[in-house]
Coordinates of C-alpha atoms and ligand atoms in Angstrom, one line a residue:
M1 CA -7.2 5.3 -25.1
P2 CA -10.9 6.4 -24.8
D3 CA -11.8 9.7 -23.7
T4 CA -12.8 9.0 -20.1
T5 CA -13.9 10.7 -16.9
T6 CA -12.4 10.3 -13.6
I7 CA -14.5 9.0 -10.7
R8 CA -13.8 11.9 -8.6
S9 CA -15.5 14.3 -11.1
L10 CA -18.6 12.1 -11.7
N11 CA -20.7 14.6 -9.9
D12 CA -20.1 17.1 -12.7
H13 CA -21.8 14.6 -15.2
I14 CA -25.1 13.4 -13.5
G15 CA -27.5 12.4 -16.2
K16 CA -24.8 11.9 -18.8
T17 CA -23.0 8.9 -20.5
V18 CA -19.5 8.5 -19.5
Q19 CA -16.7 6.1 -19.7
I20 CA -14.5 5.2 -16.7
L21 CA -11.3 3.2 -16.5
G22 CA -10.4 1.4 -13.2
W23 CA -10.1 -1.6 -11.2
V24 CA -13.0 -3.8 -9.5
R25 CA -12.7 -3.5 -5.8
N26 CA -15.6 -5.6 -5.0
H27 CA -18.4 -7.4 -6.8
R28 CA -21.6 -9.4 -6.5
S29 CA -24.5 -10.3 -8.4
S30 CA -27.9 -11.7 -7.9
G31 CA -30.3 -13.0 -10.6
K32 CA -30.6 -10.1 -13.0
I33 CA -28.5 -7.4 -11.6
A34 CA -24.8 -7.0 -10.8
F35 CA -23.1 -4.6 -8.6
L36 CA -19.4 -3.6 -8.7
I37 CA -17.3 -1.2 -6.8
V38 CA -14.9 0.2 -9.2
R39 CA -11.8 2.4 -8.2
D40 CA -9.6 4.5 -10.4
G41 CA -7.2 6.1 -8.0
S42 CA -9.4 9.3 -7.8
G43 CA -12.1 7.5 -5.9
D44 CA -14.6 4.6 -5.7
T45 CA -18.0 4.4 -7.3
Q46 CA -20.6 1.8 -7.6
V47 CA -21.5 0.5 -10.9
V48 CA -24.7 -1.2 -11.4
A49 CA -25.2 -3.7 -14.4
A50 CA -28.8 -4.7 -14.9
R51 CA -29.4 -7.8 -17.3
H52 CA -31.9 -5.9 -19.5
D53 CA -29.5 -2.8 -20.1
V54 CA -26.3 -4.6 -21.1
D55 CA -25.1 -6.6 -23.9
D56 CA -24.6 -10.5 -23.6
E57 CA -20.8 -10.0 -23.4
T58 CA -21.0 -7.6 -20.6
W59 CA -23.4 -9.8 -18.6
E60 CA -21.1 -12.8 -18.9
T61 CA -18.3 -10.6 -17.9
V62 CA -19.9 -9.4 -14.6
T63 CA -21.3 -12.8 -13.7
G64 CA -18.2 -15.0 -14.5
R65 CA -15.1 -13.3 -15.6
I66 CA -14.7 -10.5 -13.0
A67 CA -12.4 -11.1 -10.1
Y68 CA -11.1 -8.7 -7.5
E69 CA -8.8 -6.2 -9.2
T70 CA -9.8 -7.1 -12.8
S71 CA -9.2 -3.9 -14.8
V72 CA -12.2 -2.6 -16.7
L73 CA -13.7 0.0 -19.0
V74 CA -17.2 0.9 -17.9
E75 CA -19.6 2.8 -20.0
G76 CA -22.8 4.1 -18.4
T77 CA -25.0 6.9 -17.1
V78 CA -24.2 8.8 -14.0
Q79 CA -27.1 8.8 -11.6
S80 CA -27.0 10.6 -8.2
D81 CA -27.6 8.2 -5.4
A82 CA -27.1 9.2 -1.8
R83 CA -26.2 5.6 -0.6
S84 CA -23.3 5.1 -3.2
P85 CA -19.8 6.1 -2.4
G86 CA -19.3 9.8 -3.6
G87 CA -23.1 10.2 -3.8
V88 CA -23.3 9.0 -7.4
E89 CA -23.5 5.6 -9.2
I90 CA -23.2 4.4 -12.8
T91 CA -25.9 2.4 -14.6
A92 CA -23.7 0.5 -16.9
T93 CA -24.5 -0.1 -20.6
R94 CA -21.2 -2.0 -21.3
I95 CA -18.3 -3.4 -19.2
E96 CA -15.1 -4.5 -21.0
V97 CA -12.4 -6.4 -19.4
L98 CA -9.1 -4.8 -20.0
G99 CA -6.9 -7.0 -17.9
D100 CA -8.0 -10.1 -16.2
S101 CA -7.1 -10.7 -12.6
S102 CA -6.3 -14.2 -11.1
N103 CA -8.8 -15.4 -8.4
D104 CA -6.2 -15.7 -5.7
Y105 CA -6.0 -11.9 -4.9
P106 CA -3.9 -12.1 -1.7
I107 CA -5.1 -9.0 -0.1
Q108 CA -8.6 -10.2 0.4
L109 CA -7.6 -12.5 3.3
K110 CA -9.4 -11.0 6.2
E111 CA -7.0 -12.3 8.8
A112 CA -3.7 -11.3 7.0
G113 CA -1.1 -10.2 9.4
V114 CA 1.0 -7.0 9.2
D115 CA 4.2 -9.0 8.0
F116 CA 2.2 -10.7 5.3
L117 CA 0.8 -7.3 4.1
F118 CA 4.0 -5.7 3.8
G119 CA 5.2 -8.6 1.8
Q120 CA 2.2 -7.6 -0.5
R121 CA 2.9 -4.0 -0.2
H122 CA 2.8 -3.4 -4.0
L123 CA -1.0 -4.6 -3.9
W124 CA -1.8 -3.5 -0.3
L125 CA -1.1 0.0 -1.6
R126 CA -4.4 -0.2 -3.6
T127 CA -6.7 -0.3 -0.4
R128 CA -8.6 2.6 0.9
R129 CA -6.6 3.1 4.0
Q130 CA -3.3 3.2 2.3
T131 CA -4.3 5.5 -0.5
A132 CA -5.7 7.9 2.4
I133 CA -2.3 7.8 3.9
M134 CA -0.6 8.4 0.6
R135 CA -2.8 11.4 0.1
V136 CA -2.1 12.7 3.5
R137 CA 1.4 12.5 2.9
D138 CA 1.2 14.2 -0.3
E139 CA -0.7 17.0 1.3
V140 CA 2.0 17.3 4.0
V141 CA 4.8 17.5 1.3
K142 CA 2.9 20.3 -0.5
A143 CA 2.3 22.2 2.6
I144 CA 6.2 21.9 3.5
R145 CA 7.0 23.2 0.0
D146 CA 4.4 26.0 0.0
F147 CA 5.4 27.2 3.4
M148 CA 9.1 27.3 2.4
Y149 CA 8.4 29.1 -0.9
E150 CA 6.1 31.7 0.7
R151 CA 8.8 32.5 3.1
D152 CA 11.5 33.0 0.5
F153 CA 13.5 29.9 1.4
V154 CA 15.5 28.4 -1.6
L155 CA 15.6 24.6 -2.1
V156 CA 18.9 23.3 -2.3
D157 CA 19.4 19.4 -3.2
T158 CA 22.1 17.9 -1.2
P159 CA 24.0 14.8 -2.1
I160 CA 23.1 11.4 -1.0
L161 CA 26.5 10.0 -1.5
T162 CA 28.9 11.8 1.2
G163 CA 32.4 11.8 2.4
S164 CA 31.6 13.3 5.9
I165 CA 29.7 11.8 8.8
G166 CA 26.6 14.0 9.3
E167 CA 25.2 12.8 12.6
S168 CA 26.9 9.9 14.2
A169 CA 29.4 7.3 13.2
G170 CA 27.4 4.5 14.7
T171 CA 24.6 4.4 12.1
L172 CA 26.2 4.7 8.7
F173 CA 25.5 2.8 5.4
E174 CA 28.8 2.7 3.5
T175 CA 30.0 1.7 0.2
E176 CA 33.4 1.5 -1.6
Y177 CA 33.8 4.6 -3.7
F178 CA 36.3 4.1 -6.6
D179 CA 39.8 5.3 -5.5
L180 CA 38.5 7.6 -3.0
G181 CA 37.8 5.2 0.0
K182 CA 34.6 5.0 1.6
A183 CA 31.3 6.9 0.8
Y184 CA 28.4 7.0 3.1
L185 CA 24.7 7.4 2.3
A186 CA 23.7 10.7 3.8
Q187 CA 22.2 10.9 7.3
T188 CA 21.4 14.4 6.8
G189 CA 21.8 17.3 4.4
Q190 CA 22.4 19.7 7.2
L191 CA 26.2 20.3 6.8
Y192 CA 25.5 21.2 3.2
V193 CA 22.6 23.4 3.7
E194 CA 24.6 25.1 6.3
A195 CA 27.1 26.0 3.3
A196 CA 24.2 27.0 1.1
A197 CA 22.8 29.2 3.9
A198 CA 25.9 31.4 3.8
A199 CA 25.2 31.7 0.0
L200 CA 21.4 32.3 0.1
G201 CA 20.4 33.2 3.5
K202 CA 17.3 30.9 4.0
V203 CA 17.5 27.4 2.4
Y204 CA 16.2 23.9 2.8
C205 CA 16.8 20.6 1.5
F206 CA 14.2 17.7 1.5
G207 CA 15.0 14.3 0.4
P208 CA 15.8 10.6 1.7
T209 CA 18.3 10.2 4.3
F210 CA 19.6 6.8 5.7
R211 CA 20.4 5.4 9.1
A212 CA 21.7 2.0 9.6
E213 CA 19.9 1.8 12.9
K214 CA 19.5 -1.5 14.5
S215 CA 16.4 -0.5 16.2
R216 CA 13.1 -2.4 15.5
T217 CA 10.8 0.4 17.0
R218 CA 7.7 1.9 15.6
R219 CA 9.5 5.1 14.9
H220 CA 12.6 3.9 13.0
L221 CA 13.1 3.4 9.3
T222 CA 16.6 2.9 7.6
E223 CA 15.5 5.3 4.9
F224 CA 13.3 8.3 5.6
W225 CA 12.6 11.6 4.2
M226 CA 13.7 14.7 6.0
V227 CA 13.0 18.4 5.4
E228 CA 15.9 20.5 6.7
P229 CA 15.6 24.3 6.8
E230 CA 18.7 26.3 7.5
V231 CA 18.7 30.0 8.3
A232 CA 21.5 32.6 8.6
W233 CA 21.2 35.1 11.5
L234 CA 18.7 32.8 13.3
D235 CA 19.3 31.9 17.0
S236 CA 17.9 28.8 19.0
D237 CA 14.7 30.8 20.1
G238 CA 13.9 31.9 16.5
N239 CA 14.5 28.5 15.5
M240 CA 11.8 27.1 17.8
E241 CA 9.3 29.8 16.6
L242 CA 9.9 28.8 13.0
Q243 CA 9.4 25.0 13.9
E244 CA 6.1 25.8 15.7
E245 CA 4.8 28.0 12.8
F246 CA 5.9 25.3 10.3
V247 CA 4.1 22.3 12.0
S248 CA 1.1 24.3 12.8
A249 CA 1.0 25.2 9.0
I250 CA 1.4 21.5 8.0
V251 CA -1.3 20.4 10.3
R252 CA -3.8 23.1 9.2
S253 CA -3.3 22.2 5.6
V254 CA -4.1 18.7 6.0
L255 CA -7.2 19.6 8.2
D256 CA -8.3 22.1 5.3
H257 CA -7.8 19.6 2.6
R258 CA -7.7 16.1 3.6
M259 CA -10.7 15.6 6.0
D260 CA -12.1 12.7 4.0
E261 CA -8.8 10.8 4.2
L262 CA -8.6 11.6 8.0
S263 CA -12.1 10.0 8.4
V264 CA -11.1 6.8 6.4
L265 CA -8.4 6.5 8.8
E266 CA -10.8 7.2 11.5
R267 CA -8.5 9.7 12.9
D268 CA -9.8 11.7 16.0
I269 CA -9.1 15.2 14.7
E270 CA -9.4 17.1 18.0
P271 CA -5.7 16.5 18.9
L272 CA -4.6 17.8 15.7
R273 CA -6.8 20.9 16.2
A274 CA -4.7 21.6 19.3
A275 CA -1.6 21.9 17.3
V276 CA -1.4 25.5 16.9
S277 CA 1.5 27.7 17.8
P278 CA 2.9 28.7 20.1
F279 CA 3.8 25.2 21.4
D280 CA 4.9 24.5 25.0
R281 CA 8.6 24.7 26.0
M282 CA 10.6 23.0 28.9
S283 CA 14.4 23.0 29.2
Y284 CA 16.1 19.5 29.4
T285 CA 17.1 20.1 33.0
E286 CA 13.5 20.8 33.9
A287 CA 12.4 17.7 32.1
V288 CA 14.7 15.6 34.0
E289 CA 13.2 17.1 37.2
V290 CA 9.7 16.3 36.0
L291 CA 10.7 12.9 35.1
N292 CA 12.4 12.2 38.4
A293 CA 9.4 13.3 40.2
R294 CA 7.2 11.2 38.1
G295 CA 9.3 8.0 39.0
S296 CA 11.8 7.9 36.1
E297 CA 15.4 7.0 36.9
I298 CA 17.0 9.1 34.3
K299 CA 20.1 11.0 35.3
W300 CA 21.2 14.3 34.1
G301 CA 23.3 13.7 30.9
A302 CA 21.4 10.9 29.4
D303 CA 19.3 11.4 26.2
L304 CA 15.5 11.1 26.8
G305 CA 14.2 7.6 25.8
V306 CA 10.9 6.8 24.3
E307 CA 9.6 6.1 27.8
D308 CA 10.7 9.4 29.2
E309 CA 9.0 11.2 26.2
A310 CA 5.9 9.3 27.0
I311 CA 5.9 10.5 30.6
L312 CA 6.6 14.0 29.7
M313 CA 3.8 14.2 27.1
D314 CA 1.3 12.6 29.4
G315 CA -1.8 14.9 29.6
R316 CA -0.4 17.2 27.1
A317 CA -2.5 18.2 24.0
K318 CA 0.0 20.4 22.4
P319 CA 3.5 19.5 20.9
L320 CA 6.3 20.2 23.4
F321 CA 9.8 21.7 22.8
V322 CA 12.6 20.3 25.0
Y323 CA 15.5 22.4 24.6
D324 CA 19.1 22.8 25.8
Y325 CA 20.3 19.2 26.0
P326 CA 23.5 18.1 27.5
K327 CA 26.4 18.2 25.0
T328 CA 27.0 14.5 25.6
A329 CA 23.6 13.4 24.4
K330 CA 23.8 15.4 21.1
A331 CA 25.7 15.8 17.9
F332 CA 29.0 17.5 17.3
Y333 CA 27.8 20.5 15.3
M334 CA 25.6 22.1 18.1
K335 CA 26.3 25.4 19.6
E336 CA 27.7 25.3 23.1
N337 CA 25.4 27.3 25.5
P338 CA 27.2 30.4 26.9
D339 CA 25.1 30.4 30.0
D340 CA 25.9 26.6 30.8
P341 CA 28.6 25.0 28.6
R342 CA 27.6 21.4 29.7
T343 CA 24.7 22.0 27.4
V344 CA 24.0 23.0 23.7
K345 CA 21.5 25.3 22.2
C346 CA 19.3 22.7 20.6
N347 CA 15.7 21.5 20.7
D348 CA 13.6 18.3 19.9
L349 CA 10.0 18.8 19.4
L350 CA 7.8 16.0 20.8
A351 CA 4.4 15.3 19.3
P352 CA 1.6 14.3 21.5
E353 CA -0.3 11.1 21.7
G354 CA 2.8 8.9 22.1
Y355 CA 4.4 9.9 18.7
G356 CA 7.4 11.5 20.4
E357 CA 10.2 13.2 18.6
I358 CA 9.3 14.5 15.2
I359 CA 12.0 17.4 14.9
G360 CA 15.6 17.8 15.9
G361 CA 17.0 21.1 15.5
S362 CA 19.7 23.4 16.9
Q363 CA 21.7 26.6 16.6
R364 CA 25.2 25.6 15.0
E365 CA 28.5 25.9 16.6
D366 CA 30.0 29.0 14.7
D367 CA 33.3 29.2 16.6
L368 CA 36.0 27.7 14.7
D369 CA 38.1 26.6 17.7
L370 CA 35.2 25.1 19.7
L371 CA 33.9 23.2 16.6
T372 CA 37.3 21.9 15.8
A373 CA 37.7 20.7 19.4
R374 CA 34.2 19.0 19.2
I375 CA 35.1 17.2 16.1
R376 CA 38.4 15.8 17.7
E377 CA 36.5 14.9 20.9
E378 CA 34.2 12.8 18.9
G379 CA 37.1 11.1 17.1
L380 CA 35.5 12.2 13.7
P381 CA 38.0 12.2 10.9
E382 CA 38.9 15.8 10.7
E383 CA 40.2 16.0 7.1
T384 CA 36.7 15.4 5.8
Y385 CA 35.4 18.4 7.5
S386 CA 37.8 21.0 6.4
W387 CA 35.2 22.4 4.0
Y388 CA 32.6 22.5 6.8
L389 CA 35.2 24.4 9.1
D390 CA 35.7 26.8 6.2
L391 CA 32.3 28.2 6.9
R392 CA 33.6 29.3 10.3
R393 CA 36.8 30.5 8.7
Y394 CA 35.2 32.8 6.1
G395 CA 32.7 35.1 7.7
T396 CA 31.3 32.9 10.3
F397 CA 27.7 33.6 11.1
V398 CA 24.9 32.8 13.7
H399 CA 22.8 30.2 12.1
S400 CA 20.3 27.6 13.0
G401 CA 18.1 24.9 11.3
F402 CA 16.2 21.8 12.2
G403 CA 15.1 18.4 10.5
L404 CA 11.6 17.3 10.5
G405 CA 10.9 13.5 9.7
L406 CA 8.3 13.1 7.3
E407 CA 7.2 9.7 8.1
R408 CA 7.0 10.3 11.8
T409 CA 4.9 13.5 11.1
V410 CA 2.6 11.7 8.7
S411 CA 2.3 8.8 11.2
W412 CA 1.2 11.3 14.0
I413 CA -1.2 13.2 11.8
C414 CA -2.8 9.9 10.5
G415 CA -2.6 8.3 13.8
L416 CA -0.8 5.2 12.5
P417 CA 0.5 2.6 14.8
H418 CA 4.0 2.3 13.0
V419 CA 6.0 4.7 11.0
R420 CA 6.4 2.2 8.2
E421 CA 2.9 2.8 6.9
A422 CA 3.7 6.4 6.2
I423 CA 5.8 5.5 3.2
A424 CA 5.0 3.6 0.1
F425 CA 7.9 1.2 0.2
P426 CA 9.3 1.1 3.7
R427 CA 12.8 0.1 4.4
T428 CA 13.6 -1.3 7.7
M429 CA 16.2 -3.7 9.2
T430 CA 14.0 -6.6 8.2
R431 CA 12.6 -5.4 4.8
L432 CA 14.1 -4.6 1.5
D433 CA 11.2 -6.2 -0.7
P434 CA 9.1 -5.1 -2.3
Ligands
4AD501 O1 17.2 14.4 15.2 P1 17.9 14.0 13.9 O2 18.9 12.9 13.9 O3 18.6 15.4 13.3 C1 19.3 15.6 12.3 O4 19.6 14.8 11.4 C2 19.7 17.0 12.0 N1 20.9 17.0 11.1 C3 18.6 17.8 11.6 C4 19.0 19.4 11.3 O5 19.2 20.0 12.3 N2 19.0 19.8 10.1 O6 16.7 13.7 12.9 C5 15.7 14.6 12.6 C6 14.3 13.9 12.6 C7 13.9 13.2 13.7 O7 13.3 14.3 14.8 C8 12.9 12.2 13.3 O8 11.6 12.9 13.1 C9 13.6 11.9 12.1 O9 14.3 13.0 11.6 N3 14.3 10.7 12.0 C10 13.8 9.4 11.5 N4 12.6 9.0 11.1 C11 12.5 7.6 10.8 N5 13.4 6.7 11.1 C12 14.5 7.2 11.6 N6 15.4 6.2 11.8 C13 14.8 8.4 11.9 N7 15.8 9.2 12.4 C14 15.5 10.4 12.6
MG502 MG1 17.1 13.5 17.1

């Protein structure tokens, strides 16, 4: 392939002749001059082809052969131009078609609905809005990994095919697994990072997780990414401190490095600037009182619904921790609260602006008998938890951790209407293709 320059770095080549490789996002021509917007993944730039500057073949190309998304090689001189995207444009001397594009490029239809666009997701990804979201997601992932590395957390990759139920029996994808019976797609890596925390102290896993949730909400995917830190000798209060520092660092990193993308997304950044630690805190019991006072009919013991979360967040700029939920509303592994055994030492972190829960976390039950009793109460298959119970048999330890949903976090930071735009190829109840 020819030696080329990326559009992003054109500013370093003003006055020079360059070659770029990319796709035609837009094109028009009038009489003796043609304008193309070319994108190469690193950015967009305007290419100007004047009849007297280019050869006949190039002129035929730009006036006849080019369509939306034709892939091209452009050779020309970089000029600074304040009106052009990126502040520069290319005066072309030659444009060569590398790959033709049919005239029926589907994404140009202005009135296209969301379902249609998700059906064309492989092409829709090329638009400015979608590439901005993907870059923000990339920044969030980098911020997550940097935060963990700088604090001496060790990445431990956990299995996707598992034998034990991690969260709840109700939302499992299962498959036959040779002679061993059923395997499940992991709902969480948590049980495994708990084992790893006893080996390494501070660990995390970060990967895809699966929930066969029959919920068609703007917050649910059937496959989503979750980062799950797990820390030995950390209690529930320390766990919340870790979460607020973590989330603040992620938001700050996006504000520091992805302002261009946030502006493509027309994201109001004031609410993001407010997301600095410490965050607000409220116990579940207090939350129910507040909700009842504001007209909700929630009864103590029920999990908070989307509506309840919205009422609680109304008028709040910062994320809010709701902690110490009733045992009945939460998973089997959470530590019973010694001050009130009806509740467990846990928290959700609610994002503002209607985004709701982005983190679920807890101190883990470290008492062998209490944990065994919980597994029985929930009717979970005890045999498959023997290894997990071993962690309480051999040097049990205070430990806590949490799971932050990547797509929900990206949705909030980008201000997206639905979590499915936060992942390149979303999986929902009704979408398996592309
Ligand atoms: O609250 P959850 O179910 O917690 C756990 O899985 C724990 N094992 C985590 C831990 O303590 N290590 O899920 C954690 C987060 C939620 O707060 C949410 O952000 C995200 O994962 N999440 C989903 N995101 C998209 N679609 C879904 N169906 C999700 N379910 C949970
Ligand atoms: Mg949760």
